[in-house]
Coordinates of C-alpha atoms and ligand atoms in Angstrom, one line a residue:
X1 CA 18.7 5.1 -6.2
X2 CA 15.4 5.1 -6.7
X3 CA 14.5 8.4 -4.6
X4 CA 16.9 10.1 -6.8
X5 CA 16.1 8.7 -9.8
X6 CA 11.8 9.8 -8.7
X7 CA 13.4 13.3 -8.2
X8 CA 15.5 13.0 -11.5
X9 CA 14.4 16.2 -14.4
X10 CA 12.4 15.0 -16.9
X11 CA 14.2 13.5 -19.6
X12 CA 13.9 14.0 -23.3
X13 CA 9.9 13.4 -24.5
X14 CA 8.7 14.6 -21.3
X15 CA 9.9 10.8 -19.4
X16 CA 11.7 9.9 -16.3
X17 CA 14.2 7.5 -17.3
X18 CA 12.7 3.6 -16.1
X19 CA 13.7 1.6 -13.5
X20 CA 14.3 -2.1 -13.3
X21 CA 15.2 -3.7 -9.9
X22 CA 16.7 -7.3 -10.8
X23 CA 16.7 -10.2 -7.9
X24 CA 17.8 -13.5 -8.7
X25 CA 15.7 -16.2 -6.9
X26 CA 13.7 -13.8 -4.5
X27 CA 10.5 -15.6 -5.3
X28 CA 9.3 -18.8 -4.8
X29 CA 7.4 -20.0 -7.9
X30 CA 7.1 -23.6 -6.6
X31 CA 6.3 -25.1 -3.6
X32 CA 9.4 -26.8 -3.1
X33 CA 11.6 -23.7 -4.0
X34 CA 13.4 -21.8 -1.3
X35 CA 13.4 -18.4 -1.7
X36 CA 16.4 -16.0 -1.0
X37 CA 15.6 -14.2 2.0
X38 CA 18.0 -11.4 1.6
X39 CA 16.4 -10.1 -1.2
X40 CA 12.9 -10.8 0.0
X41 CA 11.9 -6.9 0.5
X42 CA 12.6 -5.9 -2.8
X43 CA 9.3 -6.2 -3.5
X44 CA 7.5 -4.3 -1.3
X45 CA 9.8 -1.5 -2.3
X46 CA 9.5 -2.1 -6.0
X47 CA 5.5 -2.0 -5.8
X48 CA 5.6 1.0 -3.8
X49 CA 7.2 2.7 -6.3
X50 CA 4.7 1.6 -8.8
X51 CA 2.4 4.0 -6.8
X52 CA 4.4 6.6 -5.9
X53 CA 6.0 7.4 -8.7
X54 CA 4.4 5.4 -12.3
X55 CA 6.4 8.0 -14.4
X56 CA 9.6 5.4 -12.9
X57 CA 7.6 2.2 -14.6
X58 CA 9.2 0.2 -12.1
X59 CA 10.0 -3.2 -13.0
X60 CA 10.9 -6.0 -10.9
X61 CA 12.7 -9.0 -13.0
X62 CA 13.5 -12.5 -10.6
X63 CA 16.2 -14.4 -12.5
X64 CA 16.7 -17.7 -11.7
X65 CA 18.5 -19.1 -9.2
X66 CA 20.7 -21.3 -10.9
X67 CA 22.2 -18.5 -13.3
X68 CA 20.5 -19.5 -16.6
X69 CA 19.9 -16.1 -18.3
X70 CA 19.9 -17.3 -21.7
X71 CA 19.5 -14.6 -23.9
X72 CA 15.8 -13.2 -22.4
X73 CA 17.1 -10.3 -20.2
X74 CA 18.0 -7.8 -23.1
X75 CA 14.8 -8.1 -24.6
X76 CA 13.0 -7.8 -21.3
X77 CA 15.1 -4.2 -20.7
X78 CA 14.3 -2.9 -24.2
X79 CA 10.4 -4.7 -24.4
X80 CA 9.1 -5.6 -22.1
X81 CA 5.7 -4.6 -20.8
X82 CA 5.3 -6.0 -17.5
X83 CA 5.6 -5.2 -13.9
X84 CA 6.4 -7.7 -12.7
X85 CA 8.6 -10.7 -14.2
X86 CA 10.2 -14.0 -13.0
X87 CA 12.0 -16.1 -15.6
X88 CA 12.7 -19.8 -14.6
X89 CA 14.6 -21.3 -17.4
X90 CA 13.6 -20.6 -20.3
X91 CA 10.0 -20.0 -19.1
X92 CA 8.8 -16.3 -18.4
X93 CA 6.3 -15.8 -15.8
X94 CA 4.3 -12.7 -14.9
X95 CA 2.6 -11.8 -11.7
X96 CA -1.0 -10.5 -11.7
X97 CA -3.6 -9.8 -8.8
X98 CA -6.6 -12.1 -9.7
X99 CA -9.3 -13.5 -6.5
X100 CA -8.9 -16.9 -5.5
X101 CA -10.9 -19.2 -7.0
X102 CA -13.8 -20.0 -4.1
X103 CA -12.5 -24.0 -4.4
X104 CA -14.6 -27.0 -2.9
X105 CA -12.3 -28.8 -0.3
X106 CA -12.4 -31.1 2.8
X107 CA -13.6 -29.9 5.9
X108 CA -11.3 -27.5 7.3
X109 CA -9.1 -28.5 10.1
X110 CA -10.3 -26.5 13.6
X111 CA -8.1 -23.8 13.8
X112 CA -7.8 -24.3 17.8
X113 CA -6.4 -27.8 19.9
X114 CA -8.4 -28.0 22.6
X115 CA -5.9 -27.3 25.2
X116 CA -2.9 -26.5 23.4
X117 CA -0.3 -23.0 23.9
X118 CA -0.7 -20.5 21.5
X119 CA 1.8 -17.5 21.3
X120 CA 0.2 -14.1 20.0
X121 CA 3.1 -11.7 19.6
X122 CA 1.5 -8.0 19.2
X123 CA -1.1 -9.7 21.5
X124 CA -2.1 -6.8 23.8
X125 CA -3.7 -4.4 21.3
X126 CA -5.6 -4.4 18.0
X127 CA -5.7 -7.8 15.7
X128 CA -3.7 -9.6 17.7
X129 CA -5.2 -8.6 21.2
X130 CA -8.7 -9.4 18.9
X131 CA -7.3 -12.7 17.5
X132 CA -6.3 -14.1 21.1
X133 CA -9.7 -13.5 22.2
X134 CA -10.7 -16.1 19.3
X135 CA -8.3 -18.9 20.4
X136 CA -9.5 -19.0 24.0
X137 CA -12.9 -18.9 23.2
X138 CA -12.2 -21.8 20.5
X139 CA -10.6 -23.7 23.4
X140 CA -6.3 -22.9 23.7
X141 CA -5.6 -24.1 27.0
X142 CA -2.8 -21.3 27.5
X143 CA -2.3 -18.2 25.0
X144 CA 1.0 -15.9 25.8
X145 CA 0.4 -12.4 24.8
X146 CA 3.4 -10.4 24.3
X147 CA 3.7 -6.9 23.5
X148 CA 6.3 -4.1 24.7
X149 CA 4.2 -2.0 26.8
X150 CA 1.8 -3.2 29.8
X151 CA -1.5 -4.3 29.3
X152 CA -3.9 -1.0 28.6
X153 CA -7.0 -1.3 30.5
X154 CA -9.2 -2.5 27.2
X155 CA -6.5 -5.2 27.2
X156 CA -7.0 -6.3 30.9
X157 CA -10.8 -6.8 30.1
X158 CA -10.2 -9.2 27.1
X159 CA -7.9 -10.5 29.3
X160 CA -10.1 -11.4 32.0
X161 CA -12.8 -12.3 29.2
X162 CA -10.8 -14.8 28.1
X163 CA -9.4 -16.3 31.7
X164 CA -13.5 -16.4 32.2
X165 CA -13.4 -19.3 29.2
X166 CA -11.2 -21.1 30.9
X167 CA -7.6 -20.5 29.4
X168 CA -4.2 -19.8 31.2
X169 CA -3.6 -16.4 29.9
X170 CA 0.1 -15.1 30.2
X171 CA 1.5 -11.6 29.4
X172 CA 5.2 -11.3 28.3
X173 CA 6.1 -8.1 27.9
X174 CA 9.5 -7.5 26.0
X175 CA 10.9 -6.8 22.1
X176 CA 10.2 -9.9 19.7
X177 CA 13.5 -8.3 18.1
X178 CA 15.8 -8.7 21.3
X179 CA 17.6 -12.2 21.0
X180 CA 15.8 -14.1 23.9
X181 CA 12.3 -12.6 23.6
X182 CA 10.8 -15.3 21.7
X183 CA 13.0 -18.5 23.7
X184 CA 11.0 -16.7 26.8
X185 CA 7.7 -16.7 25.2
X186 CA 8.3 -20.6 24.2
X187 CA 9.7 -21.7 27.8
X188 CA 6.3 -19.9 29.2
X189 CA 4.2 -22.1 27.3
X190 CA 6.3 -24.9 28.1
X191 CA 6.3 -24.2 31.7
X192 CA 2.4 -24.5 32.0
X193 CA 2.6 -28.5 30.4
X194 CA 1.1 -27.1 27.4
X195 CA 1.9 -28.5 23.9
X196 CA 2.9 -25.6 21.7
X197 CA 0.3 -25.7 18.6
X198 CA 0.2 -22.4 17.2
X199 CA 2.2 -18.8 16.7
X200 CA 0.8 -16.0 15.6
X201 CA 3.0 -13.2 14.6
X202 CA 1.4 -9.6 14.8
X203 CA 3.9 -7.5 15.9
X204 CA 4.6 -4.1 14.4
X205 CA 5.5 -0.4 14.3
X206 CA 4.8 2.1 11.7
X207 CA 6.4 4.6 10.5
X208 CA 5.4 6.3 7.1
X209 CA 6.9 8.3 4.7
X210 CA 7.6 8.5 1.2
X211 CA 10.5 6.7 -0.6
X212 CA 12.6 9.9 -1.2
X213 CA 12.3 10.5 2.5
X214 CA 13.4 7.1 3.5
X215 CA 16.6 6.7 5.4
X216 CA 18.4 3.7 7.7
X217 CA 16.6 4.7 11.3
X218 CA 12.9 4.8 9.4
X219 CA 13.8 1.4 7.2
X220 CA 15.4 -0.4 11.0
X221 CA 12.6 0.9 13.3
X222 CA 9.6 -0.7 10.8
X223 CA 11.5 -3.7 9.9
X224 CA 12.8 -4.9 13.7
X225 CA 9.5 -5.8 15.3
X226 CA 7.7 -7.2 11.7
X227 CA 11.1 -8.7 10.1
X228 CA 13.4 -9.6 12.6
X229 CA 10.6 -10.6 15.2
X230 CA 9.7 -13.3 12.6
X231 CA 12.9 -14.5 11.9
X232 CA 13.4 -14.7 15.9
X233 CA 10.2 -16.4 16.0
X234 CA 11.1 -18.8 13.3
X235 CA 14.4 -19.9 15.2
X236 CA 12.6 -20.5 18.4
X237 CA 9.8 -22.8 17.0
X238 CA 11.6 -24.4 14.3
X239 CA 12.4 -27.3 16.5
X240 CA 8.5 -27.5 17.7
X241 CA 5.7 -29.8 16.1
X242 CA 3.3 -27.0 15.2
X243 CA 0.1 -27.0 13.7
X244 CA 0.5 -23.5 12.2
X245 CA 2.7 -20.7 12.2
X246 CA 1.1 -17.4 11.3
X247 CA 2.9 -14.1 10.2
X248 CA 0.3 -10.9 9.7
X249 CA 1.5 -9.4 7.0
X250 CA -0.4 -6.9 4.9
X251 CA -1.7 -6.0 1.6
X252 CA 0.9 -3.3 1.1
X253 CA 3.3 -5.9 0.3
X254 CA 1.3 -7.6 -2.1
X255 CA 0.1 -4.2 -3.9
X256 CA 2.5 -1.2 -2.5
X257 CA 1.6 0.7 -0.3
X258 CA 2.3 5.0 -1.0
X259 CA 4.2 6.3 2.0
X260 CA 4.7 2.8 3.3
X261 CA 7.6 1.3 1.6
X262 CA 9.2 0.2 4.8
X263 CA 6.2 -1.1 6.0
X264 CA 5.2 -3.0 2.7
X265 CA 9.3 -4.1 2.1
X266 CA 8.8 -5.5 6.0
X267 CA 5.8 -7.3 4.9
X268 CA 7.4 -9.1 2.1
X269 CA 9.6 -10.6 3.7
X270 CA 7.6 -11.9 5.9
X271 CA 5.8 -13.3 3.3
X272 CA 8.8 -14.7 1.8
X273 CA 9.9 -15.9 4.9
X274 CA 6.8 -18.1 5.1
X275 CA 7.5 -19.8 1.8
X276 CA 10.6 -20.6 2.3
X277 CA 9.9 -22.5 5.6
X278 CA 6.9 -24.0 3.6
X279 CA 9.5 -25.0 1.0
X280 CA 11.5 -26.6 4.3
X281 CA 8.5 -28.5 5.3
X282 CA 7.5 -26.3 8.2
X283 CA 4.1 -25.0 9.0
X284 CA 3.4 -21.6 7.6
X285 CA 0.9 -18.7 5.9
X286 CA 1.7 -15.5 5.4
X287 CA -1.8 -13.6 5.7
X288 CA -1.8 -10.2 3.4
X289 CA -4.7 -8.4 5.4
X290 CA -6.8 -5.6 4.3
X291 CA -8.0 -3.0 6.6
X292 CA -10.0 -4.2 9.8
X293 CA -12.8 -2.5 11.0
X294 CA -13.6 -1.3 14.6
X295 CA -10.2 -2.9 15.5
X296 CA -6.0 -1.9 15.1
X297 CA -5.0 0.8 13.4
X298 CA -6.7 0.9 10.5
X299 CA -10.3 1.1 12.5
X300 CA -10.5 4.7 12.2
X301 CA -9.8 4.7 8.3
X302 CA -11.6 4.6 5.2
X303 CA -11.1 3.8 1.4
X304 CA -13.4 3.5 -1.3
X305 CA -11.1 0.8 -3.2
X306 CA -10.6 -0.9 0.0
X307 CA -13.5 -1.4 2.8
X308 CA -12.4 -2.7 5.9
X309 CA -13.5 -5.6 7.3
X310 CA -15.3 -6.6 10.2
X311 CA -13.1 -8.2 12.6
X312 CA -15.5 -12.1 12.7
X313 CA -15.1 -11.5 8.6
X314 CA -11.5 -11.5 9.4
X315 CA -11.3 -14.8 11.4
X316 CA -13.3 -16.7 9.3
X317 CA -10.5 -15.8 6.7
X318 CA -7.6 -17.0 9.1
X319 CA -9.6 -20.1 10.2
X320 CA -10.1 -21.0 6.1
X321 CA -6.6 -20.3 5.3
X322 CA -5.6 -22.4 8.0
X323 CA -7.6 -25.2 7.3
X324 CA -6.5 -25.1 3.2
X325 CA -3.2 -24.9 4.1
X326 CA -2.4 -22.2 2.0
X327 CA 1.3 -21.1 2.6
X328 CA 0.3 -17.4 1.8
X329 CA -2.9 -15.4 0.2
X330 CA -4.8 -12.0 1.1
X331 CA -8.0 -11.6 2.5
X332 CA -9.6 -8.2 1.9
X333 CA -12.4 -6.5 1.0
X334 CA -11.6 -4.6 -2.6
X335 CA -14.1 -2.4 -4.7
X336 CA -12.6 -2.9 -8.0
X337 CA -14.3 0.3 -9.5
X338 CA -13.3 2.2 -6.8
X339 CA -9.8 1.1 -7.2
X340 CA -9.6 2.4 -10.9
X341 CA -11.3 5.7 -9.6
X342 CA -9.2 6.2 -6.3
X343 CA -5.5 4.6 -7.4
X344 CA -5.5 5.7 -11.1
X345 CA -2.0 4.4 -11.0
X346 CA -3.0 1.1 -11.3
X347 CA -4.1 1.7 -14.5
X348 CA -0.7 1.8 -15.7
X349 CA 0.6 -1.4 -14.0
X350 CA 0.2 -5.0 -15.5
X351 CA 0.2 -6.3 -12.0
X352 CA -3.6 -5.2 -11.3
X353 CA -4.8 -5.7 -15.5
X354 CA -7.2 -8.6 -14.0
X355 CA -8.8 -6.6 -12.1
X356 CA -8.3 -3.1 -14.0
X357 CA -9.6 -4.2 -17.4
X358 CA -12.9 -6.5 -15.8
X359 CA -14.2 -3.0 -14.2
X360 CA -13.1 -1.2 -18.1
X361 CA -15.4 -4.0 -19.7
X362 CA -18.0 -3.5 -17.6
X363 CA -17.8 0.3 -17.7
X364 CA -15.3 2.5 -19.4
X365 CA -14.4 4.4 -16.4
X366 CA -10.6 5.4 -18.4
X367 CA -9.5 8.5 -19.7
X368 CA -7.4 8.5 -22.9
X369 CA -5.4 11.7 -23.4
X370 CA -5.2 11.3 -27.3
X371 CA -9.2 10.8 -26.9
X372 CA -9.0 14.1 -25.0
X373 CA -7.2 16.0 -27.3
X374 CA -9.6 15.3 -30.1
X375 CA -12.0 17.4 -27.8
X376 CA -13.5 20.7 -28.8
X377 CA -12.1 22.9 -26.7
X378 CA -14.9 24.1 -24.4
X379 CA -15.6 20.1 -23.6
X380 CA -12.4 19.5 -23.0
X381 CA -12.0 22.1 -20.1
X382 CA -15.3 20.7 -19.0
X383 CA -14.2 17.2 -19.1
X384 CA -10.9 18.6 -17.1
X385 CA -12.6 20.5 -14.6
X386 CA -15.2 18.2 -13.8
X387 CA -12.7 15.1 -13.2
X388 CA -10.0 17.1 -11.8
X389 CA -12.5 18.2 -9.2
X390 CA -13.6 14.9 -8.6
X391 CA -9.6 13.6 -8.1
X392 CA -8.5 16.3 -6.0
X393 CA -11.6 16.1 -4.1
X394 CA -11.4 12.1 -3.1
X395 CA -7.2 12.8 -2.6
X396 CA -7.7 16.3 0.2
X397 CA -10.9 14.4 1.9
X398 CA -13.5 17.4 0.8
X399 CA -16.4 16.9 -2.0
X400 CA -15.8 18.0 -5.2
X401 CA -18.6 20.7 -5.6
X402 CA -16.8 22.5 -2.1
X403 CA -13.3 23.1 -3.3
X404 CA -12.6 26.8 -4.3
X405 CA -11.1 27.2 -8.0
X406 CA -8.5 30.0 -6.4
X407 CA -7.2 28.3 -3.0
X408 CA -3.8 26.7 -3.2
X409 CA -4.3 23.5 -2.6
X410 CA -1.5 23.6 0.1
X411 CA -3.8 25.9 2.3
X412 CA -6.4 23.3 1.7
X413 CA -4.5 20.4 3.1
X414 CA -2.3 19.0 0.7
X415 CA 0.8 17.5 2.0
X416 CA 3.5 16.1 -0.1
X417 CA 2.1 12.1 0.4
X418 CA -1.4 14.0 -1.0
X419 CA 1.2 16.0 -4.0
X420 CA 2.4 12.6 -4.7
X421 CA -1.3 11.4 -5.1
X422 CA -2.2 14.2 -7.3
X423 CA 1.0 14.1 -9.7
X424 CA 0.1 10.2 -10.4
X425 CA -3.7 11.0 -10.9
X426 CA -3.2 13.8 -13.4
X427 CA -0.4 11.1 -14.9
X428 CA -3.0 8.7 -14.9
X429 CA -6.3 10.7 -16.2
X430 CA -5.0 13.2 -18.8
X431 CA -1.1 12.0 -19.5
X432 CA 0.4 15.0 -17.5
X433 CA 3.7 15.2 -16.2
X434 CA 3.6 17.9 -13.2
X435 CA 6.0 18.4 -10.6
X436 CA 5.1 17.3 -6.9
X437 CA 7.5 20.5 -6.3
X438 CA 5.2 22.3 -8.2
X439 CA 2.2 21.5 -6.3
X440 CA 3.4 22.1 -3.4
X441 CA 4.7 25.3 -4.2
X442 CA 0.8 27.1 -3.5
X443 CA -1.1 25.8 -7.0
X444 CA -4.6 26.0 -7.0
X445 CA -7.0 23.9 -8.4
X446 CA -8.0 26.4 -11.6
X447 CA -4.3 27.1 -12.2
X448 CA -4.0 23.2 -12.5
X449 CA -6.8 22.9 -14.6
X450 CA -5.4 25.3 -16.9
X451 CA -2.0 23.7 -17.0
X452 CA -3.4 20.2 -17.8
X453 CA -5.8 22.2 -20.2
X454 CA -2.9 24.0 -22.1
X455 CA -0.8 20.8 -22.7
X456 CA -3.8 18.8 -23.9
X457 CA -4.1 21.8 -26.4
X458 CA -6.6 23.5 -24.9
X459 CA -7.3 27.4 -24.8
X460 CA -6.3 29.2 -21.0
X461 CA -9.7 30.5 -19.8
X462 CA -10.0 33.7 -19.7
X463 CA -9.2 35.2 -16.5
X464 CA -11.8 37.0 -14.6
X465 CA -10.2 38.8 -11.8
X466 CA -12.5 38.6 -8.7
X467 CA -15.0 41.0 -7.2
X468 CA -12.5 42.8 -5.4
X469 CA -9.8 43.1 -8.3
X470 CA -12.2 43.8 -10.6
X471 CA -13.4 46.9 -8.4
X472 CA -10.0 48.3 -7.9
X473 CA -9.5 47.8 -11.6
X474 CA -12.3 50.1 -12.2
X475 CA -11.2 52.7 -10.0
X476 CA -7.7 52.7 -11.4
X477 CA -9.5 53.0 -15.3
X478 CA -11.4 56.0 -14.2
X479 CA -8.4 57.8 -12.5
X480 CA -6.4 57.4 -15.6
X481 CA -9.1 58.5 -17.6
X482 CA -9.6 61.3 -15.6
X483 CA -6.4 62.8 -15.1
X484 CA -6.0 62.2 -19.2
X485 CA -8.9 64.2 -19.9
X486 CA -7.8 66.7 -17.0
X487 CA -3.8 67.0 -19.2
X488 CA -5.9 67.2 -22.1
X489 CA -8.0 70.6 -21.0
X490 CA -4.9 71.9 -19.7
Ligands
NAP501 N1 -5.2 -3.2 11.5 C1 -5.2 -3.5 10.2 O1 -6.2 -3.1 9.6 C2 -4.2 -4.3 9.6 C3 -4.1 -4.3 8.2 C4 -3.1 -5.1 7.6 C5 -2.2 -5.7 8.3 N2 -2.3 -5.7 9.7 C6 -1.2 -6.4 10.4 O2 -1.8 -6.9 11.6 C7 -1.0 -6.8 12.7 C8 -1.7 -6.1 13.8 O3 -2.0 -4.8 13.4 P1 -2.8 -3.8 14.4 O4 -3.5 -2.8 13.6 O5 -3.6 -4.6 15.4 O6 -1.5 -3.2 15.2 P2 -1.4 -2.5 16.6 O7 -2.8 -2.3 17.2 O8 -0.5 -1.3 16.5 O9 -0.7 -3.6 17.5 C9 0.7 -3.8 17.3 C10 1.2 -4.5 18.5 O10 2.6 -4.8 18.3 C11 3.2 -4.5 19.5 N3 4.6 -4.3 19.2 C12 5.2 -3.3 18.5 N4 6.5 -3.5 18.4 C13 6.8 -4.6 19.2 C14 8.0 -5.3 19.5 N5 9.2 -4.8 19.0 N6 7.9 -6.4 20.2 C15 6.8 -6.9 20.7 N7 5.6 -6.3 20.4 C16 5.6 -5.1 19.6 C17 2.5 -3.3 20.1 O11 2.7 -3.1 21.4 P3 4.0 -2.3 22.0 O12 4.1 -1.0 21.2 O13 3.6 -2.0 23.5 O14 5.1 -3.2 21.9 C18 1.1 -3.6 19.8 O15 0.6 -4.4 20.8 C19 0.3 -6.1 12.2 O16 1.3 -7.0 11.9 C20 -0.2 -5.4 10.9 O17 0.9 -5.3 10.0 C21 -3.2 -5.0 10.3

């Protein structure tokens, strides 16, 4: 529904028709309340959606569980402003991103029982592989990796590494998925004498593309190893006196994720899935990481709005949220200026105001189209230029100053996840609606600039043909004149 509603014509005013995705007790809003786990990944989707397509306004309204409507939903579909809503009763609540308050508190609990089994699922590469490393050093007397594959050769060193500080170090290899897999990885730790103390779950597969390309095979393949692995994981410990059971989720859940709704619906139910075996007195956090530096798949990666972190930043994170007792929470490095500059989309969504409107105070980094028009017009193709440039630049990976006016921006790299980027920035910095079929279809960078230009009521620049054109213009002039002047003396 909401691919086709993204790829929907314009409606009347120049505005996609808004979408509302309604789930009745999805969330937990109280420690004690058990979320419905069926419609835990509606959120990932819904704030996916937010970033790929803002024109959509997406809206996610959690009614309550027990059916008391009242009369709040018709005025919520004809007013309301926010994102993202929950009604409990008569009570509205709204979510917004904010940082934790830094809050004094006991002396965290050591994340590690000296001699207990840990389970690392996703244990032979990246965080996980990183993350097992921690626990032996800490003192786990046994830590089961499991993982499909075999052990890479980078994996057998940490491997040994970690046998060298004394723990029993098992691989499993086999699909978290697959009934069994987990009941194997429990019986291992078992078998050694071990007391089971922690899981961690960091299990996954990627594979991204935008909500209009999403079908069953892209959703299933994403979902088995993070979603289904969990639940798996759940049923086979739920019977075990744990200290903690970690999922790794990630921050596209909490904030979307462009290109990643699979990935970021996955995720939220895994975070879901940890409150609602919080809410059943189980041990659990749901960890909403930001990229990790030097480590995983995100090592190679950068983002202004997002800097990764480096892996011991990382574990100090876990070992805090661990010891608090937290039942879910992100830990990430976030550039709040860049986030307005990079993700303009945010702008436009109450969920990130916190955050939006301290970097606005501090410096007013927006871009009002009404301000715009109100522009002479020579500034206001200077204004345009300059932060079109800038946009297009940070989206295609070049610097501004390089880009050529002329070049379709196809033939300089943009792909349709980049086309989606573009359409929301040009939403988001001058009010524009243009079509990610349009931009893919060979624009180039002036003949954007002109189009945002002329429906902000600017004047087209005049066109000077180049070198080349302008040569062969010449010569065509001076035939003509010459065979005129040539009829003429006949
Ligand atoms: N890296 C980051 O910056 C980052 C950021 C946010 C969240 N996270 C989360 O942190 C976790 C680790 O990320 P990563 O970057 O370290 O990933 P990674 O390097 O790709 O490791 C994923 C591991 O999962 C295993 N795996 C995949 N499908 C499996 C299955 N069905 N059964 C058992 N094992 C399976 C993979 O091995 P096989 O393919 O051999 O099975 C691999 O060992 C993930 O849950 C991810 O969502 C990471």
């Amino acid at each position: 529904v909401a691919a086709e509603l993204a790829a929907a014509p314009v409606g009347a005013g120049g505005r996609l028709p808004r979408l509302w995705l309604v789930t009745r007790g999805a969330r937990s809003l109280a420690p004690d309340e058990v979320p419905d786990l069926a419609q835990a990944g509606v959120r990932g989707l819904a704030r996916t959606l937010v970033l790929e397509h803002p024109a959509l306004r997406t809206t996610l309204i959690d009614l309550d569980p027990e059916g008391h409507d009242g009369a709040y939903l018709p005025a919520e579909l004809t007013a309301g402003q926010d994102d993202e809503v929950a009604w409990r009763g008569d009570t509205r609540r709204v979510a917004r991103l904010t940082r934790a308050a830094a809050r004094p508190h006991p002396a965290p609990r050591p994340m590690v029982r000296p001699g207990g089994g840990y389970i690392v699922t996703g244990g032979l590469s990246g965080v996980g592989l990183y993350t097992a490393g921690r626990l032996a050093a800490e003192g786990a007397g046994c830590v089961v990796l499991n993982a499909r594959s075999a052990p890479d050769p980078q994996a057998l060193a940490a491997i040994e590494h970690m046998r060298a500080s004394g723990a029993h170090v098992l691989v499993v290899r086999g699909d978290i998925a697959e009934p069994g897999t987990a009941e194997h990885l429990v019986a291992q730790v078992a078998a050694g004498g071990y007391p089971l103390s922690g899981v961690v779950h960091s299990a996954m597969t990627l594979d991204d593309c935008l909500v209009a390309d999403l079908d069953a095979d892209r959703l299933n393949r994403v979902w088995r190893p993070k979603a289904a692995g969990a639940w798996r994981l759940h049923r086979a410990t739920r019977d075990t006196a744990l200290d903690w059971w970690v999922c790794y989720s990630s921050i596209a859940s909490l904030i979307g994720g462009a290109g990643q709704a699979n990935y970021a619906s996955a995720n939220a139910f895994v975070d879901s899935l940890a409150e609602w075996r919080a809410a059943r007195g189980l041990p659990a956090l749901s960890v909403n990481w930001g990229g990790w530096a030097q480590i995983g798949r995100a090592r190679d990666l950068t983002h202004d709005a997002f800097p990764m972190m480096p892996p011991p930043e990382g574990m100090a994170a876990l070992a805090e949220l661990i010891g608090r007792g937290v039942r879910g929470a992100a830990a990430m490095r976030l550039d709040p200026e860049a986030l307005v500059r990079t993700v303009p989309e945010t702008t436009r969504s109450s969920f990130f105001r916190p955050i939006v409107d301290a970097v606005r105070s501090a410096d007013d980094l927006g871009t009002d189209p009404q301000a715009l028009r109100a522009l002479p017009p020579e500034r206001l193709r200077e204004v345009v230029a300059e932060r079109l440039r800038e946009r297009i630049g940070q989206i295609l990976g070049y610097r501004g100053a390089d880009l050529s006016r002329r070049t379709a921006l196809t033939r300089l790299g943009l792909d349709s996840l980049m086309a989606v980027k573009t359409k929301n920035a040009v939403l988001a910095d001058f009010g524009v609606v243009v079509a990610v079929a349009r931009l893919l279809q060979g624009i180039s960078l002036g003949e954007l600039e002109d189009r945002i230009v002329g429906e902000l009521g600017g004047e087209p620049e005049p066109q000077t043909p180049p070198p080349a054109v302008a040569r062969a213009q010449a010569r065509a002039q001076a035939r003509l004149s010459a065979r005129t002047q040539q009829r003429r003396n006949r």
